[in-house]
mmCIF file of C-alpha atoms in Angstrom:
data_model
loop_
_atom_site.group_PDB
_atom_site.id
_atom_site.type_symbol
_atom_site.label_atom_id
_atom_site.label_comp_id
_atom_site.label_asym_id
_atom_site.label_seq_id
_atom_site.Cartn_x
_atom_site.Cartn_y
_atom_site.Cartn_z
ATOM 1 C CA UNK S 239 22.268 244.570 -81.509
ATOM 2 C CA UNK S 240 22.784 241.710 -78.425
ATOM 3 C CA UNK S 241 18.738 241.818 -78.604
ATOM 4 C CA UNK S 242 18.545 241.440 -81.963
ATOM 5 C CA UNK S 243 21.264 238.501 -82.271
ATOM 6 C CA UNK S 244 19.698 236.234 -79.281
ATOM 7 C CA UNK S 245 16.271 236.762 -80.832
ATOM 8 C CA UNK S 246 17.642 235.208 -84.371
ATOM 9 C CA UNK S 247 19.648 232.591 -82.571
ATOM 10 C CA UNK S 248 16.178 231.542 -80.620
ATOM 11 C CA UNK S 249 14.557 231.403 -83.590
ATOM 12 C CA UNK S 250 16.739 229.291 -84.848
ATOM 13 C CA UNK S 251 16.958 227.069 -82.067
ATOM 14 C CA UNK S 252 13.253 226.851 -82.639
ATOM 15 C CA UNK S 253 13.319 225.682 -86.231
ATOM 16 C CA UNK S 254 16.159 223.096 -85.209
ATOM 17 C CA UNK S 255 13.402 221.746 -82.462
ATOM 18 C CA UNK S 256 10.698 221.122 -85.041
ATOM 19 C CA UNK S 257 13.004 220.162 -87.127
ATOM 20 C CA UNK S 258 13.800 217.209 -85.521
ATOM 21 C CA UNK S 259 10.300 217.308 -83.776
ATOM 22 C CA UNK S 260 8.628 216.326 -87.466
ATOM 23 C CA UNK S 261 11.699 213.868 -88.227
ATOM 24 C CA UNK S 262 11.282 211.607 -84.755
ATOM 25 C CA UNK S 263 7.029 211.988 -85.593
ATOM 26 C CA UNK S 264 7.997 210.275 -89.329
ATOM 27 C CA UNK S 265 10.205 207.860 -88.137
ATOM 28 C CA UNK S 266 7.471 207.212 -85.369
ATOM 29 C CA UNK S 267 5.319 206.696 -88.430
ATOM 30 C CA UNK S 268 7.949 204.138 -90.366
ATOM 31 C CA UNK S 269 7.958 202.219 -87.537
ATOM 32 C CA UNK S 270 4.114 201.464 -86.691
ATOM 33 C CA UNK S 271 4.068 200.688 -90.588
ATOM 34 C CA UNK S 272 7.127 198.621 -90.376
ATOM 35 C CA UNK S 273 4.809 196.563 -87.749
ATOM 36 C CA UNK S 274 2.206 195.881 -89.615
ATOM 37 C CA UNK S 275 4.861 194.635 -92.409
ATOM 38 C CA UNK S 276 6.585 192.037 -89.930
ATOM 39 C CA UNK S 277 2.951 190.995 -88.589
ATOM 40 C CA UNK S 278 2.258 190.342 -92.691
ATOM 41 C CA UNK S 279 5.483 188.285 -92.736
ATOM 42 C CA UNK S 280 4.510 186.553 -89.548
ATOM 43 C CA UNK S 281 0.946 185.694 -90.800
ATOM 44 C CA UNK S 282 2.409 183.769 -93.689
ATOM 45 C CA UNK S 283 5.384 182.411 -92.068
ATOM 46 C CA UNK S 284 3.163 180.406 -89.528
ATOM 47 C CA UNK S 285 0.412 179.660 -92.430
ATOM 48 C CA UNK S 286 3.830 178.189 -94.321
ATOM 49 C CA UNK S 287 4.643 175.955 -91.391
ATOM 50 C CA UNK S 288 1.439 174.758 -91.147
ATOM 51 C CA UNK S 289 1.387 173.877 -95.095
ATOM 52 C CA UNK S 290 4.753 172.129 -95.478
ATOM 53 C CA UNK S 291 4.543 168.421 -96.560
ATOM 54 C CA UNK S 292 4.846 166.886 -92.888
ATOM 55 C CA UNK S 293 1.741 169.089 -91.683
ATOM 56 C CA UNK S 294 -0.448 168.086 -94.524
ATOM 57 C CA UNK S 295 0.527 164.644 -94.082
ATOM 58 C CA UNK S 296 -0.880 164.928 -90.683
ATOM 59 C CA UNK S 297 -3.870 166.410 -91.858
ATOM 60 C CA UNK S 298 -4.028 163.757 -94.454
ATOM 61 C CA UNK S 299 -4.036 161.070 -91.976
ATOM 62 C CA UNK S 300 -6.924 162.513 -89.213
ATOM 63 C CA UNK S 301 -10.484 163.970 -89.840
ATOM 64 C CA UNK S 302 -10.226 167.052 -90.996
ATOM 65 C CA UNK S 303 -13.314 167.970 -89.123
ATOM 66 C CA UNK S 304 -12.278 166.505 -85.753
ATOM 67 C CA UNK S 305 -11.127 168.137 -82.824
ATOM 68 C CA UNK S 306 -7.004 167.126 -83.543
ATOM 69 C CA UNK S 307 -7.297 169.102 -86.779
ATOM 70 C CA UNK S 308 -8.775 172.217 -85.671
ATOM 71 C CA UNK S 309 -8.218 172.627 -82.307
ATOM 72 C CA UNK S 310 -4.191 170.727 -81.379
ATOM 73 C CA UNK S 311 -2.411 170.972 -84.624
ATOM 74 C CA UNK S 312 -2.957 175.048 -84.551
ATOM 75 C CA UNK S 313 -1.673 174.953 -80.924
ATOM 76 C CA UNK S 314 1.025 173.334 -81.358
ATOM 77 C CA UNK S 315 1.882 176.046 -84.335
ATOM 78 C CA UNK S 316 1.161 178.645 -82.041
ATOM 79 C CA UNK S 317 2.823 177.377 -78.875
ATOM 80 C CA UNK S 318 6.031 176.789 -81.182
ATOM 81 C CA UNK S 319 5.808 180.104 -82.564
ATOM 82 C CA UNK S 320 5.640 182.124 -79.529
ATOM 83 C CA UNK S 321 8.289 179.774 -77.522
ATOM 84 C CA UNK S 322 10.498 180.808 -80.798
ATOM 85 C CA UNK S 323 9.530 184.413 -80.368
ATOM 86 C CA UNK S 324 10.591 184.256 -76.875
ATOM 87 C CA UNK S 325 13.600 182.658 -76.865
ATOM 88 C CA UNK S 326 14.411 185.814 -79.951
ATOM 89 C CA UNK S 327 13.627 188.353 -77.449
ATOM 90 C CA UNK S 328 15.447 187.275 -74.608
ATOM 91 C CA UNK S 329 18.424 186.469 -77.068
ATOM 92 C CA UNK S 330 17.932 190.247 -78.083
ATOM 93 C CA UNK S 331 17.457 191.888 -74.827
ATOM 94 C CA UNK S 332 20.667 189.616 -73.132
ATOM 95 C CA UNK S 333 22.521 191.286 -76.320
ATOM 96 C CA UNK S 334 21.664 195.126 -74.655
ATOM 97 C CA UNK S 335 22.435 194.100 -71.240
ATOM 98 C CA UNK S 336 18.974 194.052 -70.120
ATOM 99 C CA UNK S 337 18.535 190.254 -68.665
ATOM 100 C CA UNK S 338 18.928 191.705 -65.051
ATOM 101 C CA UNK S 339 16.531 194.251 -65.612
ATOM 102 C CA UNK S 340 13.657 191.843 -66.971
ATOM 103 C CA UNK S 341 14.234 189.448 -63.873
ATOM 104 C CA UNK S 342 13.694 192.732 -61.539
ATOM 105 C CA UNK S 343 11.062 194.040 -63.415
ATOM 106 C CA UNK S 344 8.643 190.691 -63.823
ATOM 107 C CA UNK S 345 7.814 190.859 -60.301
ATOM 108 C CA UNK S 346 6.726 194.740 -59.938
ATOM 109 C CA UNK S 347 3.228 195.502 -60.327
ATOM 110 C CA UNK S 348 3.538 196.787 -63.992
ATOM 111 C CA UNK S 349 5.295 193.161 -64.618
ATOM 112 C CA UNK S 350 2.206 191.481 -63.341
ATOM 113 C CA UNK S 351 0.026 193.624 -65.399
ATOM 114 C CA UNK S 352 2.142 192.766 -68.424
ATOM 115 C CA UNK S 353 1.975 189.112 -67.243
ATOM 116 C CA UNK S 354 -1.887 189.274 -67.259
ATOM 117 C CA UNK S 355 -1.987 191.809 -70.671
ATOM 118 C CA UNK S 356 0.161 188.560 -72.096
ATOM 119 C CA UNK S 357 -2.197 185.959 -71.162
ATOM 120 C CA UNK S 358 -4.723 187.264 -72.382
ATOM 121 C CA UNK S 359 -3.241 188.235 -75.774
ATOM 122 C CA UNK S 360 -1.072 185.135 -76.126
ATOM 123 C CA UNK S 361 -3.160 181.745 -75.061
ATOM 124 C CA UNK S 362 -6.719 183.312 -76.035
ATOM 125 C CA UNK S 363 -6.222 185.642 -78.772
ATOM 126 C CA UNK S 364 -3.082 184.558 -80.890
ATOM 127 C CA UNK S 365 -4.003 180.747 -80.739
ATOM 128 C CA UNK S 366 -8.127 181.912 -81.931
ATOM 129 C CA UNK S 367 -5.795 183.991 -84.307
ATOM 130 C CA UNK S 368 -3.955 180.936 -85.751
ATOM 131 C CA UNK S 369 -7.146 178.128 -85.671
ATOM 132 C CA UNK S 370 -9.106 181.004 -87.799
ATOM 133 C CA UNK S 371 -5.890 181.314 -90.169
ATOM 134 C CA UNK S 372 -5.963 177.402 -90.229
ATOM 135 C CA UNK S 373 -10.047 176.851 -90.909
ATOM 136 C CA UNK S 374 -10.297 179.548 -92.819
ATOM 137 C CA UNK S 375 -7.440 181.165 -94.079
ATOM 138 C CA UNK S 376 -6.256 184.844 -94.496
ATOM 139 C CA UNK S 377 -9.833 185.980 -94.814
ATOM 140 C CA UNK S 378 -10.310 186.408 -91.351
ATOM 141 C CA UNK S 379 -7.246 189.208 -90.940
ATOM 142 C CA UNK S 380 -9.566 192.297 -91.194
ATOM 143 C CA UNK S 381 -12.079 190.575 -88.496
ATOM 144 C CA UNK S 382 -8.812 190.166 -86.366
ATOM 145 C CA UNK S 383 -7.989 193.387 -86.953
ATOM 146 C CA UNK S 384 -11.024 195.452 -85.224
ATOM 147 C CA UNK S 385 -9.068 195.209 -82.457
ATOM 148 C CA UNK S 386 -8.518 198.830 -82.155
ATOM 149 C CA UNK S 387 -12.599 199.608 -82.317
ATOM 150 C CA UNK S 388 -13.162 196.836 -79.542
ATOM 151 C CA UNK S 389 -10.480 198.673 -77.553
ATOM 152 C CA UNK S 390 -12.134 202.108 -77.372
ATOM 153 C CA UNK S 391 -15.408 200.165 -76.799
ATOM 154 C CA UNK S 392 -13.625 198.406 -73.629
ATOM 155 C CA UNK S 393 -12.091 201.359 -72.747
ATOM 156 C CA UNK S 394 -15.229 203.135 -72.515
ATOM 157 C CA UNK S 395 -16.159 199.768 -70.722
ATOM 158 C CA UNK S 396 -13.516 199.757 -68.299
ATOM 159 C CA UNK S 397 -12.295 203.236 -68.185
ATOM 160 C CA UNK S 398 -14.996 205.304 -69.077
ATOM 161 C CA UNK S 399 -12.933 206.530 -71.389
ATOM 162 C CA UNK S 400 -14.848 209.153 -74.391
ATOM 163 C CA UNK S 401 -16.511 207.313 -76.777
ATOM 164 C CA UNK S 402 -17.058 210.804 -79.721
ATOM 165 C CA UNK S 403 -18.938 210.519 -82.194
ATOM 166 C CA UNK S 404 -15.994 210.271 -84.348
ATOM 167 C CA UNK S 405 -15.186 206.751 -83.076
ATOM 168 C CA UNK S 406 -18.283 205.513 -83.382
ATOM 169 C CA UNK S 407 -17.976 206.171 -86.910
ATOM 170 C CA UNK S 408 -14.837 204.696 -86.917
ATOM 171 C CA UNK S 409 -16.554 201.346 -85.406
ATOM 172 C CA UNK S 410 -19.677 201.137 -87.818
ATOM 173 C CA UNK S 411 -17.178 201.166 -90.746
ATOM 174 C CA UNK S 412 -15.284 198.688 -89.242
ATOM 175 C CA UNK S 413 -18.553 196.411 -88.971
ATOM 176 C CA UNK S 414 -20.038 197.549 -92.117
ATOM 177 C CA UNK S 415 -16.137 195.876 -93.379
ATOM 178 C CA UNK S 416 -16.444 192.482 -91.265
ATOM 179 C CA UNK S 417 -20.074 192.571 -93.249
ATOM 180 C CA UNK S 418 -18.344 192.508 -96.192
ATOM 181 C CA UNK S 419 -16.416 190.171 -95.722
ATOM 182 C CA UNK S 420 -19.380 187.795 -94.309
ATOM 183 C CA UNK S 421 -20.516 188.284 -97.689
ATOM 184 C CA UNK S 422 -18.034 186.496 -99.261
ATOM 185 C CA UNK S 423 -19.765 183.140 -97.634
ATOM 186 C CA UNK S 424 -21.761 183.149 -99.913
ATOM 187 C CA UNK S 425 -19.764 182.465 -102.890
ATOM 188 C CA UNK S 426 -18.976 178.978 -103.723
ATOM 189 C CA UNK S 427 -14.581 179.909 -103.437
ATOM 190 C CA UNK S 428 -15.930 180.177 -99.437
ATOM 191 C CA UNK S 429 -14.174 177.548 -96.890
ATOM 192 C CA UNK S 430 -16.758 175.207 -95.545
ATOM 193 C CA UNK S 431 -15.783 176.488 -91.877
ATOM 194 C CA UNK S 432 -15.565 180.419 -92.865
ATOM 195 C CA UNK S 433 -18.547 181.260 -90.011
ATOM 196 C CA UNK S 434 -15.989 179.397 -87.477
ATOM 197 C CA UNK S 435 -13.212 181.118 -88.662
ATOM 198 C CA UNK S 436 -14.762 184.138 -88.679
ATOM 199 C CA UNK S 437 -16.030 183.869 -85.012
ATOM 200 C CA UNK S 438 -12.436 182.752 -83.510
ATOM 201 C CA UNK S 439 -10.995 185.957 -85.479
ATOM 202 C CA UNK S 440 -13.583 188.326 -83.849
ATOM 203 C CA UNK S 441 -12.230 186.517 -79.953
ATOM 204 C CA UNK S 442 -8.619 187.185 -81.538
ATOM 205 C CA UNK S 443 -9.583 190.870 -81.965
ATOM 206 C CA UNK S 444 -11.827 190.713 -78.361
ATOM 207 C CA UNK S 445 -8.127 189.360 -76.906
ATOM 208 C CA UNK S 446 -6.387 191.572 -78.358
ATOM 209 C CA UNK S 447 -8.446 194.347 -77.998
ATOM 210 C CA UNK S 448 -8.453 193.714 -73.752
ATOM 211 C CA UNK S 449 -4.832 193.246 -74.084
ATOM 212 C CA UNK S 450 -4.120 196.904 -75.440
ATOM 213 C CA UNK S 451 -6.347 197.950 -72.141
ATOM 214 C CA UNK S 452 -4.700 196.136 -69.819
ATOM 215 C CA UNK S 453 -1.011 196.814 -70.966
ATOM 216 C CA UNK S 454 -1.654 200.357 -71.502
ATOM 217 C CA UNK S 455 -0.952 201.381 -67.893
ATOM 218 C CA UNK S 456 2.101 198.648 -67.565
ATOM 219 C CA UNK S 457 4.021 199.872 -70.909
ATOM 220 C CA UNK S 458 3.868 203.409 -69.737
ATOM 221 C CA UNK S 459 6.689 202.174 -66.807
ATOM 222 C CA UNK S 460 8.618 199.647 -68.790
ATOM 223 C CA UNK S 461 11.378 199.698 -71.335
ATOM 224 C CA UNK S 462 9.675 198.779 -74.185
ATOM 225 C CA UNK S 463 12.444 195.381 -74.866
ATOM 226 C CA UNK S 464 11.918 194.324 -71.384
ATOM 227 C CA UNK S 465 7.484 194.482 -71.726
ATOM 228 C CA UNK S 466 8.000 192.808 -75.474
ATOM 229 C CA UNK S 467 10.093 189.881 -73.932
ATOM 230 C CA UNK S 468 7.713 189.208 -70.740
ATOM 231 C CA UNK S 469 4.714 189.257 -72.994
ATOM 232 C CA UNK S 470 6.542 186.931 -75.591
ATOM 233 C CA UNK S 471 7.917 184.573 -72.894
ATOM 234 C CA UNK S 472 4.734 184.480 -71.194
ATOM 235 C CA UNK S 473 2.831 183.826 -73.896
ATOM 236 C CA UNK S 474 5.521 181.000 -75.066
ATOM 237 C CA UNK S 475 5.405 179.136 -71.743
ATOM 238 C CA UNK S 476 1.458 179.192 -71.083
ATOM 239 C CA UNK S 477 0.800 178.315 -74.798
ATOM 240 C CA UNK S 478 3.499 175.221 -74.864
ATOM 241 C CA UNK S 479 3.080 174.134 -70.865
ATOM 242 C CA UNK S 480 -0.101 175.006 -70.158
ATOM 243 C CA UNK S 481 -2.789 175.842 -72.842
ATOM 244 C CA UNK S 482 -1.562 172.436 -74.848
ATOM 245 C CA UNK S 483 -1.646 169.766 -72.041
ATOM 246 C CA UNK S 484 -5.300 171.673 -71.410
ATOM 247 C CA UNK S 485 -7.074 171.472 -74.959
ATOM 248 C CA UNK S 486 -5.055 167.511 -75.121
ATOM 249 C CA UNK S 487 -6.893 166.457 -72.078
ATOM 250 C CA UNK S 488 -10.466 168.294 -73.031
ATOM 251 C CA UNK S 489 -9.965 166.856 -76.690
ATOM 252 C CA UNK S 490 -9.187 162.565 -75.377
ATOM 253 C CA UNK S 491 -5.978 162.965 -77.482
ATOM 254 C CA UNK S 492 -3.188 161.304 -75.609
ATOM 255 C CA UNK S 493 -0.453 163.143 -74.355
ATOM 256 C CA UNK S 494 2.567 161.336 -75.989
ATOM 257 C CA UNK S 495 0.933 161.995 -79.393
ATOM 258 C CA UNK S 496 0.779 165.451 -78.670
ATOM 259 C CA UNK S 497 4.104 165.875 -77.324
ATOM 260 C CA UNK S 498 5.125 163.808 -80.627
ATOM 261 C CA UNK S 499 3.918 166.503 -82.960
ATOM 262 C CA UNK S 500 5.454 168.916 -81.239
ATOM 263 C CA UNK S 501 8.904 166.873 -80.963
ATOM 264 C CA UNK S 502 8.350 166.071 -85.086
ATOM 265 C CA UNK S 503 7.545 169.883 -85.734
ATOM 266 C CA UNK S 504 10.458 171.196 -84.081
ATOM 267 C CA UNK S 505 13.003 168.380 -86.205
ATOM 268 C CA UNK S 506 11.559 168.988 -89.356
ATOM 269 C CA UNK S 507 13.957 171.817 -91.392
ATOM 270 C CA UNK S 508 11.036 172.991 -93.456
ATOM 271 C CA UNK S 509 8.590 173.296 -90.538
ATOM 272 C CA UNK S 510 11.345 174.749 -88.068
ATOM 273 C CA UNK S 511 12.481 176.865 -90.504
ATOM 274 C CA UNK S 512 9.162 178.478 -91.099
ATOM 275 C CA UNK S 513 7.994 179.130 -87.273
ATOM 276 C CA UNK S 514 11.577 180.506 -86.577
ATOM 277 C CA UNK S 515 11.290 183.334 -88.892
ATOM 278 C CA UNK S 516 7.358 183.730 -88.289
ATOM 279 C CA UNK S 517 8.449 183.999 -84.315
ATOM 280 C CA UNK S 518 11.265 186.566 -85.476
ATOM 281 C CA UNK S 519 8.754 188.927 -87.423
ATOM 282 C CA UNK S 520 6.455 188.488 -84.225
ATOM 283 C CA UNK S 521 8.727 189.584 -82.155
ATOM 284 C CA UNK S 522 9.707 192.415 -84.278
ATOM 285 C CA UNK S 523 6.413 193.189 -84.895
ATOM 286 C CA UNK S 524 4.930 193.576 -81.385
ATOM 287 C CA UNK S 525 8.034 195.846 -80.764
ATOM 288 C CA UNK S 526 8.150 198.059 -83.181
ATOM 289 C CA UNK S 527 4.095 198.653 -82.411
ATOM 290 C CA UNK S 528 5.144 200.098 -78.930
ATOM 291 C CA UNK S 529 8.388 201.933 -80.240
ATOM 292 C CA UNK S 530 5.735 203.130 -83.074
ATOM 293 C CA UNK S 531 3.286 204.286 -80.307
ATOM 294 C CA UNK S 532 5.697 206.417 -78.630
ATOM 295 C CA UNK S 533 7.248 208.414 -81.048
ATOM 296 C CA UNK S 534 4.341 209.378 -83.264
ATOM 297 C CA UNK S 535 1.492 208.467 -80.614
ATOM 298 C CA UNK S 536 -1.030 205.586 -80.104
ATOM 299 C CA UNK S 537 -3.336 206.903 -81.882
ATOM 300 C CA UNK S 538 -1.677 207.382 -85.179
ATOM 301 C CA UNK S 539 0.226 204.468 -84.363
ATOM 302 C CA UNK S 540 -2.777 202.380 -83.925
ATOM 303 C CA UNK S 541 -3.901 203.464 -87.548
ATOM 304 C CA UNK S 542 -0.293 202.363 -89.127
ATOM 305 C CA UNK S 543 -0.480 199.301 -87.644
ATOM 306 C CA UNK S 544 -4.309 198.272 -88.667
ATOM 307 C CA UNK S 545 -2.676 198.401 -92.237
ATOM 308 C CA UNK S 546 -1.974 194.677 -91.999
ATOM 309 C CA UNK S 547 -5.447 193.947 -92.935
ATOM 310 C CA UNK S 548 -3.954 194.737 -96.462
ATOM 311 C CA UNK S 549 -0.381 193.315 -95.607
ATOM 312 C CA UNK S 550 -1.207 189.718 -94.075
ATOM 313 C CA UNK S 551 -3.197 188.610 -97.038
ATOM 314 C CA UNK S 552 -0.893 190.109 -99.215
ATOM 315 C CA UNK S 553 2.281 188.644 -98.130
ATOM 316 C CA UNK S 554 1.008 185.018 -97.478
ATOM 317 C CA UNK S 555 -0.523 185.260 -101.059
ATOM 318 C CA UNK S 556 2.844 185.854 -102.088
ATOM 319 C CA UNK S 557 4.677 183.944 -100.174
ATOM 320 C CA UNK S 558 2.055 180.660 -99.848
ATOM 321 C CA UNK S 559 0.138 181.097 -102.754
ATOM 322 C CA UNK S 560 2.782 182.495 -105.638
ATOM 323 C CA UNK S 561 6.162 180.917 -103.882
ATOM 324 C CA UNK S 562 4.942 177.850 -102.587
ATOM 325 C CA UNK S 563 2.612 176.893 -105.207
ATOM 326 C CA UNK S 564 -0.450 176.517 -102.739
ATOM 327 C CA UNK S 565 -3.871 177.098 -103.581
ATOM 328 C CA UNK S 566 -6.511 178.836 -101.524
ATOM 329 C CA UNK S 567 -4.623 181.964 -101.031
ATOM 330 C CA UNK S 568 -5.902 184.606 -103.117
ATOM 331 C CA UNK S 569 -8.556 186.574 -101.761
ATOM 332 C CA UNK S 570 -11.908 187.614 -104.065
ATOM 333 C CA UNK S 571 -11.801 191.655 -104.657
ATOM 334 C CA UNK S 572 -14.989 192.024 -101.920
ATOM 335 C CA UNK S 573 -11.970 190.862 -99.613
ATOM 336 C CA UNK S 574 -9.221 193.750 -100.744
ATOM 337 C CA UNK S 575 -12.274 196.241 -100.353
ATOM 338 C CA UNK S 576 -13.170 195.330 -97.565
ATOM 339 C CA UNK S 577 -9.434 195.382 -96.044
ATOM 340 C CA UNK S 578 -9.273 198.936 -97.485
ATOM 341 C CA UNK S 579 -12.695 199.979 -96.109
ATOM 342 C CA UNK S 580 -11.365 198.397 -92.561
ATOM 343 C CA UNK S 581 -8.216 200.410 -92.375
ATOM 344 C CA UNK S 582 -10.500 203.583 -93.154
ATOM 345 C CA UNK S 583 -12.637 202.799 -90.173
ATOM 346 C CA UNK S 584 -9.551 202.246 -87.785
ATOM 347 C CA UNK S 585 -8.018 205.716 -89.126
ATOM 348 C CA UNK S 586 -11.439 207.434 -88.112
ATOM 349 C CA UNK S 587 -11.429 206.064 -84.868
ATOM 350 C CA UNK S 588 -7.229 206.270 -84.188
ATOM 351 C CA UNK S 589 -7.094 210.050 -85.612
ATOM 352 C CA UNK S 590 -8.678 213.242 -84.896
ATOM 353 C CA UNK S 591 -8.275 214.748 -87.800
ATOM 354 C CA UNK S 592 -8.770 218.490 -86.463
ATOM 355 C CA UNK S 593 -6.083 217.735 -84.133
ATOM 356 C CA UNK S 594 -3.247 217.091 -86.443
ATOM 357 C CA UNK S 595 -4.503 219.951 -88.598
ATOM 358 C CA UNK S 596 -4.506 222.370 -85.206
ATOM 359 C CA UNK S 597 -0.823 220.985 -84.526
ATOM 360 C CA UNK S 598 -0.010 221.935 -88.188
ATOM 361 C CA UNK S 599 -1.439 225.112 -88.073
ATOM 362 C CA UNK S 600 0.774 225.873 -85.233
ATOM 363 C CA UNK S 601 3.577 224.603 -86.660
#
């Protein structure tokens, strides 16, 4: 009777632990896709800042084609952005207690990793990320987003990780997509510097793809709101202090005009207003990728995430294009197939299918 009884009440304990097993794998799941909602938001927020009246006006007043309107003025976006972001996670983690911990932690060797992991997601990829938004608009998300492909390639690269047969798969797709999209140059609703755009969104995904790589190892040993605000604040700082100054000086354009966009973007309520809340949904969306990792793996993480190659064009079409009355926002249907085809291919190379079915079957 005693065997019998501690046999049901194992069984149950059981059930209780997949129970809650499946429930932290959803929520896991709701996270990664909340990411990939917040990096949506964030895409339009910082293509709203750079379309409020005292942006166009600069644009208005310069060559469109010279080297202030496509390289600086998407800088200074994306140094203001990230410097926002920053100060929002170190506002956040102060409000858990965690300050202390960051300032131990940015010194240890998975703080320098993150450092380097930031630098080369935050200066290289985001700003390539923001001048292809800016030359040729939402477009370019789903050539951003291969990402995940380049990363098993450079893991391969770097780590000799297994490169299946599955994820090469996975990667064709996701070139067969960026093809086309390519197609849509030809069109006459293309923007005159698609091919550029096009090419800085493929180094966003190269940046971003390295990044992943590199901060792998380092995010294994870190509290998730202590790597998010070194990453942020490191991207914030060499974006605004660094990066900046750098493409001023290579570009002839004085430094007191640059420093006066800057000092005009961050007093203008419209423009402000627009890179705070695109630096909050940053923020959130970087962290809630790593919470999503953990609790329902990178992998399948990964895949949730890649769904902003739908979300970003569809919430700055909404948000630019329907609430803000802008033109040049709504994408031709080649576009939403090829964002669809896209997240296919990053599923195929995120997900072993016969995995999740063997863990099912067990279940």
């Amino acid at each position: 009777m005693a065997s019998t009884t501690a046999t049901v009440a194992s069984t149950t304990a059981e059930q209780k632990k997949r129970s809650l097993d499946q429930e932290f794998f959803r929520k896991g799941i709701l996270i990664a896709l909340f990411s990939s909602l917040m990096y949506g938001i964030y895409t339009a927020f910082i293509t709203a800042g750079g379309s409020t009246s005292l942006w166009l006006g600069w644009l208005d007043s310069i060559d469109p084609a010279g080297f202030l309107a496509i390289f600086i003025l998407p800088t200074v976006a994306s140094a203001i952005n990230d410097s926002c972001s920053a100060l929002w996670a170190l506002g956040i983690t102060a409000k858990q207690g965690k300050l202390a911990d960051f300032g131990r932690t940015v010194p240890t060797k998975p703080g320098i990793i993150m450092i380097v992991s930031a630098l080369v997601g935050g200066p290289i990829a985001t700003v390539a990320y923001i001048i292809a938004l800016s030359q040729a608009g939402t477009i370019v998300v789903p050539i951003a987003a291969l990402n995940p492909a380049i990363g098993a390639i450079l893991s391969r690269i770097l780590f000799k990780q297994e490169l299946g047969l599955r994820k090469m798969i996975g990667i064709a797709v996701c070139v067969f997509a960026g093809l086309m999209i390519g197609s849509t140059s030809l069109t006459g609703d293309a923007s005159s510097n698609l091919g550029f755009g096009l090419m800085l969104a493929f180094i966003a995904a190269l940046g971003w793809g390295a990044e992943g790589c590199i901060a792998g190892y380092a995010s294994c040993m870190i509290d998730t709101q202590i790597g998010i605000t070194i990453r942020q604040c490191v991207s914030g700082i060499s974006e605004l202090f660094v990066l900046l100054p750098a493409m001023a000086l290579i570009g002839g354009v004085p430094m007191g005009d640059t420093i006066g966009y800057v000092t005009s973007a961050l007093t203008d309520l419209p423009t402000i207003a627009c890179f705070i809340v695109a630096g909050f949904a940053a923020y959130k969306s970087f962290a809630s990728w790593y919470r999503g990792n953990s609790m329902c793996g990178t992998a399948l993480g990964m895949a949730c995430n890649g769904t902003y190659t739908f979300v970003a064009p569809l919430t700055t079409w909404i948000i630019v294009g329907v609430i803000m009355n802008i033109d040049g926002y709504a994408l031709a249907p080649i576009a939403w197939a090829a964002a669809f085809v896209m997240i296919v291919g990053i599923v195929i190379i995120a997900v072993d299918p016969l995995e999740y079915l063997g863990k099912k079957e067990e279940a």
